[in-house]
Amino acid sequence: MPDPLHSDPLNDELLELALEAARRAGTLLRDGRPADLGVASTKTSPIDVVTEMDLASEKLITGFLAEHRPDDGFLGEEGASVPGSSGVRWVIDPVDGTVNYLYGLPSWSVSIAAERDGETVVGVVAAPMRGETYQAVVGGGAFNNGERVHHRPAPPLSQALVATGFGYVAERRAGQAEVLRTLIPQVRDIRRGGSAAIDLCDVACGRVDAYYERGLNPWDLAAGVLIAREAGALTGGRPGQPASHELTVAAAPALFEQLQPLLDDLGAWHD
Protein backbone atom coordinates (compact mmCIF):
# COMPACT_ATOMS: atom_id res chain seq x y z
CA MET A 1 0.00 0.00 0.00
CA PRO A 2 1.13 3.66 -0.31
CA ASP A 3 3.89 4.82 2.02
CA PRO A 4 2.17 6.41 5.05
CA LEU A 5 5.16 8.70 5.57
CA HIS A 6 4.39 10.41 2.28
CA SER A 7 0.60 10.31 2.35
CA ASP A 8 -1.70 13.32 2.31
CA PRO A 9 -4.34 13.17 5.06
CA LEU A 10 -7.08 14.64 2.84
CA ASN A 11 -6.31 12.28 -0.02
CA ASP A 12 -6.36 9.39 2.45
CA GLU A 13 -9.77 10.51 3.69
CA LEU A 14 -11.11 10.84 0.15
CA LEU A 15 -9.82 7.37 -0.73
CA GLU A 16 -11.48 5.74 2.27
CA LEU A 17 -14.79 7.45 1.48
CA ALA A 18 -14.58 6.45 -2.19
CA LEU A 19 -13.81 2.84 -1.28
CA GLU A 20 -16.75 2.63 1.13
CA ALA A 21 -19.17 4.36 -1.26
CA ALA A 22 -18.13 2.05 -4.10
CA ARG A 23 -18.44 -1.01 -1.84
CA ARG A 24 -21.95 -0.04 -0.77
CA ALA A 25 -23.07 0.74 -4.32
CA GLY A 26 -21.52 -2.45 -5.66
CA THR A 27 -23.34 -4.52 -3.04
CA LEU A 28 -26.63 -2.79 -3.86
CA LEU A 29 -26.18 -3.43 -7.56
CA ARG A 30 -25.02 -7.02 -7.21
CA ASP A 31 -27.54 -8.15 -4.61
CA GLY A 32 -30.45 -5.87 -5.45
CA ARG A 33 -30.70 -6.43 -9.19
CA PRO A 34 -34.33 -7.38 -9.91
CA ALA A 35 -34.99 -10.33 -12.18
CA ASP A 36 -37.17 -8.12 -14.36
CA LEU A 37 -34.80 -5.14 -14.46
CA GLY A 38 -36.27 -2.51 -16.74
CA VAL A 39 -35.07 0.61 -18.50
CA ALA A 40 -35.91 3.87 -16.76
CA SER A 41 -35.01 6.09 -19.72
CA THR A 42 -32.71 6.43 -22.70
CA LYS A 43 -29.97 8.98 -23.24
CA THR A 44 -28.29 9.56 -26.61
CA SER A 45 -30.08 6.71 -28.37
CA PRO A 46 -32.32 3.72 -27.59
CA ILE A 47 -29.10 1.72 -27.03
CA ASP A 48 -27.83 4.12 -24.33
CA VAL A 49 -30.05 3.22 -21.41
CA VAL A 50 -30.52 4.16 -17.77
CA THR A 51 -31.91 1.50 -15.45
CA GLU A 52 -33.61 2.05 -12.13
CA MET A 53 -30.46 0.64 -10.50
CA ASP A 54 -28.22 3.33 -12.08
CA LEU A 55 -30.38 5.93 -10.38
CA ALA A 56 -30.44 4.08 -7.05
CA SER A 57 -26.66 3.64 -7.11
CA GLU A 58 -25.98 7.31 -7.78
CA LYS A 59 -28.40 8.34 -5.03
CA LEU A 60 -26.63 6.01 -2.58
CA ILE A 61 -23.16 7.28 -3.50
CA THR A 62 -23.97 10.99 -3.45
CA GLY A 63 -25.95 10.65 -0.24
CA PHE A 64 -23.11 8.84 1.54
CA LEU A 65 -20.45 11.28 0.37
CA ALA A 66 -22.57 14.37 1.12
CA GLU A 67 -23.21 13.07 4.64
CA HIS A 68 -19.47 12.97 5.31
CA ARG A 69 -18.36 15.95 3.21
CA PRO A 70 -21.33 18.31 2.72
CA ASP A 71 -19.33 21.09 1.08
CA ASP A 72 -17.92 19.00 -1.77
CA GLY A 73 -19.09 19.21 -5.37
CA PHE A 74 -20.48 16.39 -7.52
CA LEU A 75 -20.54 15.44 -11.18
CA GLY A 76 -22.51 12.26 -11.80
CA GLU A 77 -23.61 10.50 -14.95
CA GLU A 78 -27.26 10.35 -13.93
CA GLY A 79 -27.64 14.04 -13.16
CA ALA A 80 -25.83 14.83 -9.92
CA SER A 81 -24.26 18.26 -10.46
CA VAL A 82 -23.35 20.39 -7.43
CA PRO A 83 -20.56 22.99 -7.58
CA GLY A 84 -19.48 22.71 -3.94
CA SER A 85 -17.28 25.12 -2.01
CA SER A 86 -14.46 22.94 -0.63
CA GLY A 87 -12.29 22.61 -3.76
CA VAL A 88 -13.12 18.88 -3.86
CA ARG A 89 -15.39 17.43 -6.54
CA TRP A 90 -16.54 13.83 -6.84
CA VAL A 91 -16.90 12.42 -10.36
CA ILE A 92 -19.21 9.42 -10.30
CA ASP A 93 -20.35 6.72 -12.70
CA PRO A 94 -22.85 4.70 -10.67
CA VAL A 95 -22.87 1.82 -13.20
CA ASP A 96 -20.21 1.85 -15.89
CA GLY A 97 -21.33 -0.80 -18.35
CA THR A 98 -25.08 -0.37 -17.93
CA VAL A 99 -25.94 -2.49 -20.97
CA ASN A 100 -23.84 -5.33 -19.56
CA TYR A 101 -25.65 -4.91 -16.25
CA LEU A 102 -29.04 -4.87 -17.98
CA TYR A 103 -28.26 -8.13 -19.77
CA GLY A 104 -26.75 -9.85 -16.74
CA LEU A 105 -23.19 -9.80 -18.09
CA PRO A 106 -20.45 -9.46 -15.43
CA SER A 107 -18.36 -6.61 -16.90
CA TRP A 108 -19.82 -3.62 -15.10
CA SER A 109 -18.36 -1.41 -12.41
CA VAL A 110 -18.81 1.51 -10.06
CA SER A 111 -16.36 4.34 -10.75
CA ILE A 112 -15.65 7.12 -8.25
CA ALA A 113 -12.93 9.76 -8.58
CA ALA A 114 -12.11 12.73 -6.36
CA GLU A 115 -10.69 15.94 -7.77
CA ARG A 116 -8.91 18.63 -5.78
CA ASP A 117 -8.85 22.01 -7.49
CA GLY A 118 -9.43 20.31 -10.84
CA GLU A 119 -6.79 17.56 -10.49
CA THR A 120 -7.86 13.94 -10.06
CA VAL A 121 -6.18 12.74 -6.87
CA VAL A 122 -8.16 9.58 -5.99
CA GLY A 123 -9.67 6.89 -8.18
CA VAL A 124 -11.67 3.80 -7.20
CA VAL A 125 -13.27 1.29 -9.57
CA ALA A 126 -15.24 -1.56 -7.99
CA ALA A 127 -16.09 -4.56 -10.18
CA PRO A 128 -18.29 -6.70 -7.92
CA MET A 129 -18.80 -9.61 -10.32
CA ARG A 130 -15.00 -9.93 -10.57
CA GLY A 131 -14.63 -9.62 -6.81
CA GLU A 132 -12.10 -6.84 -7.43
CA THR A 133 -11.63 -3.23 -6.39
CA TYR A 134 -8.97 -1.11 -8.08
CA GLN A 135 -7.66 2.04 -6.43
CA ALA A 136 -5.07 4.75 -6.78
CA VAL A 137 -3.99 7.95 -5.05
CA VAL A 138 -1.90 10.36 -7.09
CA GLY A 139 1.78 9.59 -6.52
CA GLY A 140 1.03 6.41 -4.57
CA GLY A 141 0.81 3.64 -7.17
CA ALA A 142 -2.14 1.51 -8.25
CA PHE A 143 -3.65 -1.46 -6.43
CA ASN A 144 -6.11 -4.29 -7.02
CA ASN A 145 -7.60 -5.70 -3.81
CA GLY A 146 -4.66 -4.18 -1.93
CA GLU A 147 -1.95 -5.68 -4.17
CA ARG A 148 0.18 -3.32 -6.23
CA VAL A 149 -0.34 -3.64 -10.00
CA HIS A 150 1.69 -2.60 -13.02
CA HIS A 151 1.12 -2.52 -16.77
CA ARG A 152 2.51 -5.29 -18.99
CA PRO A 153 5.87 -4.75 -20.68
CA ALA A 154 5.22 -3.11 -24.04
CA PRO A 155 5.06 -5.58 -26.94
CA PRO A 156 5.54 -4.61 -30.57
CA LEU A 157 2.35 -3.09 -31.96
CA SER A 158 1.78 -6.23 -34.04
CA GLN A 159 1.58 -8.31 -30.83
CA ALA A 160 -0.55 -5.89 -28.79
CA LEU A 161 -3.92 -6.92 -27.36
CA VAL A 162 -5.96 -3.73 -27.57
CA ALA A 163 -9.24 -3.01 -25.79
CA THR A 164 -11.73 -0.50 -27.15
CA GLY A 165 -15.37 0.52 -26.99
CA PHE A 166 -18.00 2.01 -29.25
CA GLY A 167 -20.44 4.89 -28.99
CA TYR A 168 -24.20 4.61 -28.95
CA VAL A 169 -25.08 6.80 -31.94
CA ALA A 170 -25.11 5.01 -35.30
CA GLU A 171 -22.99 7.60 -37.13
CA ARG A 172 -20.22 7.44 -34.52
CA ARG A 173 -20.28 3.65 -34.47
CA ALA A 174 -19.85 3.59 -38.25
CA GLY A 175 -16.76 5.79 -37.98
CA GLN A 176 -15.34 3.69 -35.16
CA ALA A 177 -15.87 0.54 -37.20
CA GLU A 178 -13.89 2.07 -40.05
CA VAL A 179 -10.98 2.90 -37.72
CA LEU A 180 -11.09 -0.64 -36.37
CA ARG A 181 -11.11 -2.14 -39.88
CA THR A 182 -7.75 -0.50 -40.54
CA LEU A 183 -6.30 -1.08 -37.07
CA ILE A 184 -7.12 -4.75 -36.51
CA PRO A 185 -4.66 -6.20 -39.06
CA GLN A 186 -1.88 -4.22 -37.34
CA VAL A 187 -2.36 -5.64 -33.80
CA ARG A 188 -2.65 -9.05 -32.13
CA ASP A 189 -6.38 -8.73 -31.49
CA ILE A 190 -9.13 -6.48 -30.17
CA ARG A 191 -11.23 -6.82 -27.01
CA ARG A 192 -14.51 -5.02 -26.36
CA GLY A 193 -15.62 -5.43 -22.74
CA GLY A 194 -18.29 -2.75 -22.37
CA SER A 195 -16.97 -0.85 -19.32
CA ALA A 196 -14.39 1.85 -20.00
CA ALA A 197 -13.42 1.96 -16.32
CA ILE A 198 -12.68 -1.78 -16.28
CA ASP A 199 -10.78 -1.53 -19.58
CA LEU A 200 -8.50 1.14 -18.09
CA CYS A 201 -7.98 -0.99 -14.98
CA ASP A 202 -7.17 -3.96 -17.23
CA VAL A 203 -4.35 -1.88 -18.71
CA ALA A 204 -3.21 -1.14 -15.14
CA CYS A 205 -3.28 -4.84 -14.21
CA GLY A 206 -1.56 -6.05 -17.39
CA ARG A 207 -4.61 -7.91 -18.71
CA VAL A 208 -4.55 -5.98 -21.97
CA ASP A 209 -1.68 -4.07 -23.54
CA ALA A 210 -3.60 -0.94 -24.50
CA TYR A 211 -7.01 0.71 -24.59
CA TYR A 212 -8.49 3.47 -26.69
CA GLU A 213 -11.94 4.96 -27.17
CA ARG A 214 -13.64 8.07 -28.50
CA GLY A 215 -16.61 9.62 -26.74
CA LEU A 216 -15.85 9.06 -23.05
CA ASN A 217 -17.29 11.46 -20.50
CA PRO A 218 -15.48 12.63 -17.35
CA TRP A 219 -17.25 10.03 -15.18
CA ASP A 220 -16.22 7.24 -17.58
CA LEU A 221 -12.50 8.01 -17.47
CA ALA A 222 -11.58 9.97 -14.33
CA ALA A 223 -10.89 7.09 -11.94
CA GLY A 224 -9.62 4.61 -14.54
CA VAL A 225 -7.15 7.01 -16.12
CA LEU A 226 -5.57 7.75 -12.73
CA ILE A 227 -5.35 4.04 -11.92
CA ALA A 228 -3.74 3.24 -15.28
CA ARG A 229 -1.28 6.12 -14.91
CA GLU A 230 -0.34 5.14 -11.36
CA ALA A 231 0.32 1.61 -12.69
CA GLY A 232 2.96 3.11 -14.98
CA ALA A 233 0.97 3.42 -18.18
CA LEU A 234 0.88 6.55 -20.28
CA THR A 235 -2.53 8.12 -20.85
CA GLY A 236 -3.65 10.85 -23.18
CA GLY A 237 -5.85 11.89 -26.04
CA ARG A 238 -4.63 13.31 -29.32
CA PRO A 239 -0.85 13.98 -29.36
CA GLY A 240 -0.03 16.54 -26.69
CA GLN A 241 -3.54 16.44 -25.20
CA PRO A 242 -4.95 14.77 -22.07
CA ALA A 243 -7.51 11.98 -22.22
CA SER A 244 -10.88 13.48 -23.09
CA HIS A 245 -14.22 13.01 -24.82
CA GLU A 246 -12.38 13.43 -28.12
CA LEU A 247 -10.04 10.48 -27.54
CA THR A 248 -8.69 8.44 -24.63
CA VAL A 249 -5.61 6.22 -25.00
CA ALA A 250 -3.77 4.21 -22.32
CA ALA A 251 -0.82 1.85 -22.80
CA ALA A 252 2.68 1.01 -21.66
CA PRO A 253 4.91 3.96 -22.64
CA ALA A 254 6.71 2.37 -25.62
CA LEU A 255 3.44 1.02 -27.03
CA PHE A 256 1.62 4.30 -26.37
CA GLU A 257 4.21 6.10 -28.51
CA GLN A 258 3.29 3.82 -31.44
CA LEU A 259 -0.47 3.60 -30.92
CA GLN A 260 -1.36 7.22 -30.22
CA PRO A 261 -0.05 8.70 -33.50
CA LEU A 262 -1.55 5.79 -35.44
CA LEU A 263 -4.99 6.43 -33.94
CA ASP A 264 -4.59 10.13 -34.67
CA ASP A 265 -3.75 9.40 -38.29
CA LEU A 266 -6.71 7.03 -38.58
CA GLY A 267 -9.07 9.76 -37.32
CA ALA A 268 -10.11 7.90 -34.17
CA TRP A 269 -10.74 11.31 -32.57
CA HIS A 270 -13.59 12.41 -34.84
CA ASP A 271 -16.81 11.01 -36.26
GROMACS .gro file of C-alpha atoms in nm:
model
  271
    1MET     CA    1   0.000   0.000   0.000
    2PRO     CA    2   0.113   0.366  -0.031
    3ASP     CA    3   0.389   0.482   0.202
    4PRO     CA    4   0.217   0.641   0.505
    5LEU     CA    5   0.516   0.870   0.557
    6HIS     CA    6   0.439   1.041   0.228
    7SER     CA    7   0.060   1.031   0.235
    8ASP     CA    8  -0.170   1.332   0.231
    9PRO     CA    9  -0.434   1.317   0.506
   10LEU     CA   10  -0.708   1.464   0.284
   11ASN     CA   11  -0.631   1.228  -0.002
   12ASP     CA   12  -0.636   0.939   0.245
   13GLU     CA   13  -0.977   1.051   0.369
   14LEU     CA   14  -1.111   1.084   0.015
   15LEU     CA   15  -0.982   0.737  -0.073
   16GLU     CA   16  -1.148   0.574   0.227
   17LEU     CA   17  -1.479   0.745   0.148
   18ALA     CA   18  -1.458   0.645  -0.219
   19LEU     CA   19  -1.381   0.284  -0.128
   20GLU     CA   20  -1.675   0.263   0.113
   21ALA     CA   21  -1.917   0.436  -0.126
   22ALA     CA   22  -1.813   0.205  -0.410
   23ARG     CA   23  -1.844  -0.101  -0.184
   24ARG     CA   24  -2.195  -0.004  -0.077
   25ALA     CA   25  -2.307   0.074  -0.432
   26GLY     CA   26  -2.152  -0.245  -0.566
   27THR     CA   27  -2.334  -0.452  -0.304
   28LEU     CA   28  -2.663  -0.279  -0.386
   29LEU     CA   29  -2.618  -0.343  -0.756
   30ARG     CA   30  -2.502  -0.702  -0.721
   31ASP     CA   31  -2.754  -0.815  -0.461
   32GLY     CA   32  -3.045  -0.587  -0.545
   33ARG     CA   33  -3.070  -0.643  -0.919
   34PRO     CA   34  -3.433  -0.738  -0.991
   35ALA     CA   35  -3.499  -1.033  -1.218
   36ASP     CA   36  -3.717  -0.812  -1.436
   37LEU     CA   37  -3.480  -0.514  -1.446
   38GLY     CA   38  -3.627  -0.251  -1.674
   39VAL     CA   39  -3.507   0.061  -1.850
   40ALA     CA   40  -3.591   0.387  -1.676
   41SER     CA   41  -3.501   0.609  -1.972
   42THR     CA   42  -3.271   0.643  -2.270
   43LYS     CA   43  -2.997   0.898  -2.324
   44THR     CA   44  -2.829   0.956  -2.661
   45SER     CA   45  -3.008   0.671  -2.837
   46PRO     CA   46  -3.232   0.372  -2.759
   47ILE     CA   47  -2.910   0.172  -2.703
   48ASP     CA   48  -2.783   0.412  -2.433
   49VAL     CA   49  -3.005   0.322  -2.141
   50VAL     CA   50  -3.052   0.416  -1.777
   51THR     CA   51  -3.191   0.150  -1.545
   52GLU     CA   52  -3.361   0.205  -1.213
   53MET     CA   53  -3.046   0.064  -1.050
   54ASP     CA   54  -2.822   0.333  -1.208
   55LEU     CA   55  -3.038   0.593  -1.038
   56ALA     CA   56  -3.044   0.408  -0.705
   57SER     CA   57  -2.666   0.364  -0.711
   58GLU     CA   58  -2.598   0.731  -0.778
   59LYS     CA   59  -2.840   0.834  -0.503
   60LEU     CA   60  -2.663   0.601  -0.258
   61ILE     CA   61  -2.316   0.728  -0.350
   62THR     CA   62  -2.397   1.099  -0.345
   63GLY     CA   63  -2.595   1.065  -0.024
   64PHE     CA   64  -2.311   0.884   0.154
   65LEU     CA   65  -2.045   1.128   0.037
   66ALA     CA   66  -2.257   1.437   0.112
   67GLU     CA   67  -2.321   1.307   0.464
   68HIS     CA   68  -1.947   1.297   0.531
   69ARG     CA   69  -1.836   1.595   0.321
   70PRO     CA   70  -2.133   1.831   0.272
   71ASP     CA   71  -1.933   2.109   0.108
   72ASP     CA   72  -1.792   1.900  -0.177
   73GLY     CA   73  -1.909   1.921  -0.537
   74PHE     CA   74  -2.048   1.639  -0.752
   75LEU     CA   75  -2.054   1.544  -1.118
   76GLY     CA   76  -2.251   1.226  -1.180
   77GLU     CA   77  -2.361   1.050  -1.495
   78GLU     CA   78  -2.726   1.035  -1.393
   79GLY     CA   79  -2.764   1.404  -1.316
   80ALA     CA   80  -2.583   1.483  -0.992
   81SER     CA   81  -2.426   1.826  -1.046
   82VAL     CA   82  -2.335   2.039  -0.743
   83PRO     CA   83  -2.056   2.299  -0.758
   84GLY     CA   84  -1.948   2.271  -0.394
   85SER     CA   85  -1.728   2.512  -0.201
   86SER     CA   86  -1.446   2.294  -0.063
   87GLY     CA   87  -1.229   2.261  -0.376
   88VAL     CA   88  -1.312   1.888  -0.386
   89ARG     CA   89  -1.539   1.743  -0.654
   90TRP     CA   90  -1.654   1.383  -0.684
   91VAL     CA   91  -1.690   1.242  -1.036
   92ILE     CA   92  -1.921   0.942  -1.030
   93ASP     CA   93  -2.035   0.672  -1.270
   94PRO     CA   94  -2.285   0.470  -1.067
   95VAL     CA   95  -2.287   0.182  -1.320
   96ASP     CA   96  -2.021   0.185  -1.589
   97GLY     CA   97  -2.133  -0.080  -1.835
   98THR     CA   98  -2.508  -0.037  -1.793
   99VAL     CA   99  -2.594  -0.249  -2.097
  100ASN     CA  100  -2.384  -0.533  -1.956
  101TYR     CA  101  -2.565  -0.491  -1.625
  102LEU     CA  102  -2.904  -0.487  -1.798
  103TYR     CA  103  -2.826  -0.813  -1.977
  104GLY     CA  104  -2.675  -0.985  -1.674
  105LEU     CA  105  -2.319  -0.980  -1.809
  106PRO     CA  106  -2.045  -0.946  -1.543
  107SER     CA  107  -1.836  -0.661  -1.690
  108TRP     CA  108  -1.982  -0.362  -1.510
  109SER     CA  109  -1.836  -0.141  -1.241
  110VAL     CA  110  -1.881   0.151  -1.006
  111SER     CA  111  -1.636   0.434  -1.075
  112ILE     CA  112  -1.565   0.712  -0.825
  113ALA     CA  113  -1.293   0.976  -0.858
  114ALA     CA  114  -1.211   1.273  -0.636
  115GLU     CA  115  -1.069   1.594  -0.777
  116ARG     CA  116  -0.891   1.863  -0.578
  117ASP     CA  117  -0.885   2.201  -0.749
  118GLY     CA  118  -0.943   2.031  -1.084
  119GLU     CA  119  -0.679   1.756  -1.049
  120THR     CA  120  -0.786   1.394  -1.006
  121VAL     CA  121  -0.618   1.274  -0.687
  122VAL     CA  122  -0.816   0.958  -0.599
  123GLY     CA  123  -0.967   0.689  -0.818
  124VAL     CA  124  -1.167   0.380  -0.720
  125VAL     CA  125  -1.327   0.129  -0.957
  126ALA     CA  126  -1.524  -0.156  -0.799
  127ALA     CA  127  -1.609  -0.456  -1.018
  128PRO     CA  128  -1.829  -0.670  -0.792
  129MET     CA  129  -1.880  -0.961  -1.032
  130ARG     CA  130  -1.500  -0.993  -1.057
  131GLY     CA  131  -1.463  -0.962  -0.681
  132GLU     CA  132  -1.210  -0.684  -0.743
  133THR     CA  133  -1.163  -0.323  -0.639
  134TYR     CA  134  -0.897  -0.111  -0.808
  135GLN     CA  135  -0.766   0.204  -0.643
  136ALA     CA  136  -0.507   0.475  -0.678
  137VAL     CA  137  -0.399   0.795  -0.505
  138VAL     CA  138  -0.190   1.036  -0.709
  139GLY     CA  139   0.178   0.959  -0.652
  140GLY     CA  140   0.103   0.641  -0.457
  141GLY     CA  141   0.081   0.364  -0.717
  142ALA     CA  142  -0.214   0.151  -0.825
  143PHE     CA  143  -0.365  -0.146  -0.643
  144ASN     CA  144  -0.611  -0.429  -0.702
  145ASN     CA  145  -0.760  -0.570  -0.381
  146GLY     CA  146  -0.466  -0.418  -0.193
  147GLU     CA  147  -0.195  -0.568  -0.417
  148ARG     CA  148   0.018  -0.332  -0.623
  149VAL     CA  149  -0.034  -0.364  -1.000
  150HIS     CA  150   0.169  -0.260  -1.302
  151HIS     CA  151   0.112  -0.252  -1.677
  152ARG     CA  152   0.251  -0.529  -1.899
  153PRO     CA  153   0.587  -0.475  -2.068
  154ALA     CA  154   0.522  -0.311  -2.404
  155PRO     CA  155   0.506  -0.558  -2.694
  156PRO     CA  156   0.554  -0.461  -3.057
  157LEU     CA  157   0.235  -0.309  -3.196
  158SER     CA  158   0.178  -0.623  -3.404
  159GLN     CA  159   0.158  -0.831  -3.083
  160ALA     CA  160  -0.055  -0.589  -2.879
  161LEU     CA  161  -0.392  -0.692  -2.736
  162VAL     CA  162  -0.596  -0.373  -2.757
  163ALA     CA  163  -0.924  -0.301  -2.579
  164THR     CA  164  -1.173  -0.050  -2.715
  165GLY     CA  165  -1.537   0.052  -2.699
  166PHE     CA  166  -1.800   0.201  -2.925
  167GLY     CA  167  -2.044   0.489  -2.899
  168TYR     CA  168  -2.420   0.461  -2.895
  169VAL     CA  169  -2.508   0.680  -3.194
  170ALA     CA  170  -2.511   0.501  -3.530
  171GLU     CA  171  -2.299   0.760  -3.713
  172ARG     CA  172  -2.022   0.744  -3.452
  173ARG     CA  173  -2.028   0.365  -3.447
  174ALA     CA  174  -1.985   0.359  -3.825
  175GLY     CA  175  -1.676   0.579  -3.798
  176GLN     CA  176  -1.534   0.369  -3.516
  177ALA     CA  177  -1.587   0.054  -3.720
  178GLU     CA  178  -1.389   0.207  -4.005
  179VAL     CA  179  -1.098   0.290  -3.772
  180LEU     CA  180  -1.109  -0.064  -3.637
  181ARG     CA  181  -1.111  -0.214  -3.988
  182THR     CA  182  -0.775  -0.050  -4.054
  183LEU     CA  183  -0.630  -0.108  -3.707
  184ILE     CA  184  -0.712  -0.475  -3.651
  185PRO     CA  185  -0.466  -0.620  -3.906
  186GLN     CA  186  -0.188  -0.422  -3.734
  187VAL     CA  187  -0.236  -0.564  -3.380
  188ARG     CA  188  -0.265  -0.905  -3.213
  189ASP     CA  189  -0.638  -0.873  -3.149
  190ILE     CA  190  -0.913  -0.648  -3.017
  191ARG     CA  191  -1.123  -0.682  -2.701
  192ARG     CA  192  -1.451  -0.502  -2.636
  193GLY     CA  193  -1.562  -0.543  -2.274
  194GLY     CA  194  -1.829  -0.275  -2.237
  195SER     CA  195  -1.697  -0.085  -1.932
  196ALA     CA  196  -1.439   0.185  -2.000
  197ALA     CA  197  -1.342   0.196  -1.632
  198ILE     CA  198  -1.268  -0.178  -1.628
  199ASP     CA  199  -1.078  -0.153  -1.958
  200LEU     CA  200  -0.850   0.114  -1.809
  201CYS     CA  201  -0.798  -0.099  -1.498
  202ASP     CA  202  -0.717  -0.396  -1.723
  203VAL     CA  203  -0.435  -0.188  -1.871
  204ALA     CA  204  -0.321  -0.114  -1.514
  205CYS     CA  205  -0.328  -0.484  -1.421
  206GLY     CA  206  -0.156  -0.605  -1.739
  207ARG     CA  207  -0.461  -0.791  -1.871
  208VAL     CA  208  -0.455  -0.598  -2.197
  209ASP     CA  209  -0.168  -0.407  -2.354
  210ALA     CA  210  -0.360  -0.094  -2.450
  211TYR     CA  211  -0.701   0.071  -2.459
  212TYR     CA  212  -0.849   0.347  -2.669
  213GLU     CA  213  -1.194   0.496  -2.717
  214ARG     CA  214  -1.364   0.807  -2.850
  215GLY     CA  215  -1.661   0.962  -2.674
  216LEU     CA  216  -1.585   0.906  -2.305
  217ASN     CA  217  -1.729   1.146  -2.050
  218PRO     CA  218  -1.548   1.263  -1.735
  219TRP     CA  219  -1.725   1.003  -1.518
  220ASP     CA  220  -1.622   0.724  -1.758
  221LEU     CA  221  -1.250   0.801  -1.747
  222ALA     CA  222  -1.158   0.997  -1.433
  223ALA     CA  223  -1.089   0.709  -1.194
  224GLY     CA  224  -0.962   0.461  -1.454
  225VAL     CA  225  -0.715   0.701  -1.612
  226LEU     CA  226  -0.557   0.775  -1.273
  227ILE     CA  227  -0.535   0.404  -1.192
  228ALA     CA  228  -0.374   0.324  -1.528
  229ARG     CA  229  -0.128   0.612  -1.491
  230GLU     CA  230  -0.034   0.514  -1.136
  231ALA     CA  231   0.032   0.161  -1.269
  232GLY     CA  232   0.296   0.311  -1.498
  233ALA     CA  233   0.097   0.342  -1.818
  234LEU     CA  234   0.088   0.655  -2.028
  235THR     CA  235  -0.253   0.812  -2.085
  236GLY     CA  236  -0.365   1.085  -2.318
  237GLY     CA  237  -0.585   1.189  -2.604
  238ARG     CA  238  -0.463   1.331  -2.932
  239PRO     CA  239  -0.085   1.398  -2.936
  240GLY     CA  240  -0.003   1.654  -2.669
  241GLN     CA  241  -0.354   1.644  -2.520
  242PRO     CA  242  -0.495   1.477  -2.207
  243ALA     CA  243  -0.751   1.198  -2.222
  244SER     CA  244  -1.088   1.348  -2.309
  245HIS     CA  245  -1.422   1.301  -2.482
  246GLU     CA  246  -1.238   1.343  -2.812
  247LEU     CA  247  -1.004   1.048  -2.754
  248THR     CA  248  -0.869   0.844  -2.463
  249VAL     CA  249  -0.561   0.622  -2.500
  250ALA     CA  250  -0.377   0.421  -2.232
  251ALA     CA  251  -0.082   0.185  -2.280
  252ALA     CA  252   0.268   0.101  -2.166
  253PRO     CA  253   0.491   0.396  -2.264
  254ALA     CA  254   0.671   0.237  -2.562
  255LEU     CA  255   0.344   0.102  -2.703
  256PHE     CA  256   0.162   0.430  -2.637
  257GLU     CA  257   0.421   0.610  -2.851
  258GLN     CA  258   0.329   0.382  -3.144
  259LEU     CA  259  -0.047   0.360  -3.092
  260GLN     CA  260  -0.136   0.722  -3.022
  261PRO     CA  261  -0.005   0.870  -3.350
  262LEU     CA  262  -0.155   0.579  -3.544
  263LEU     CA  263  -0.499   0.643  -3.394
  264ASP     CA  264  -0.459   1.013  -3.467
  265ASP     CA  265  -0.375   0.940  -3.829
  266LEU     CA  266  -0.671   0.703  -3.858
  267GLY     CA  267  -0.907   0.976  -3.732
  268ALA     CA  268  -1.011   0.790  -3.417
  269TRP     CA  269  -1.074   1.131  -3.257
  270HIS     CA  270  -1.359   1.241  -3.484
  271ASP     CA  271  -1.681   1.101  -3.626
   0.00000   0.00000   0.00000
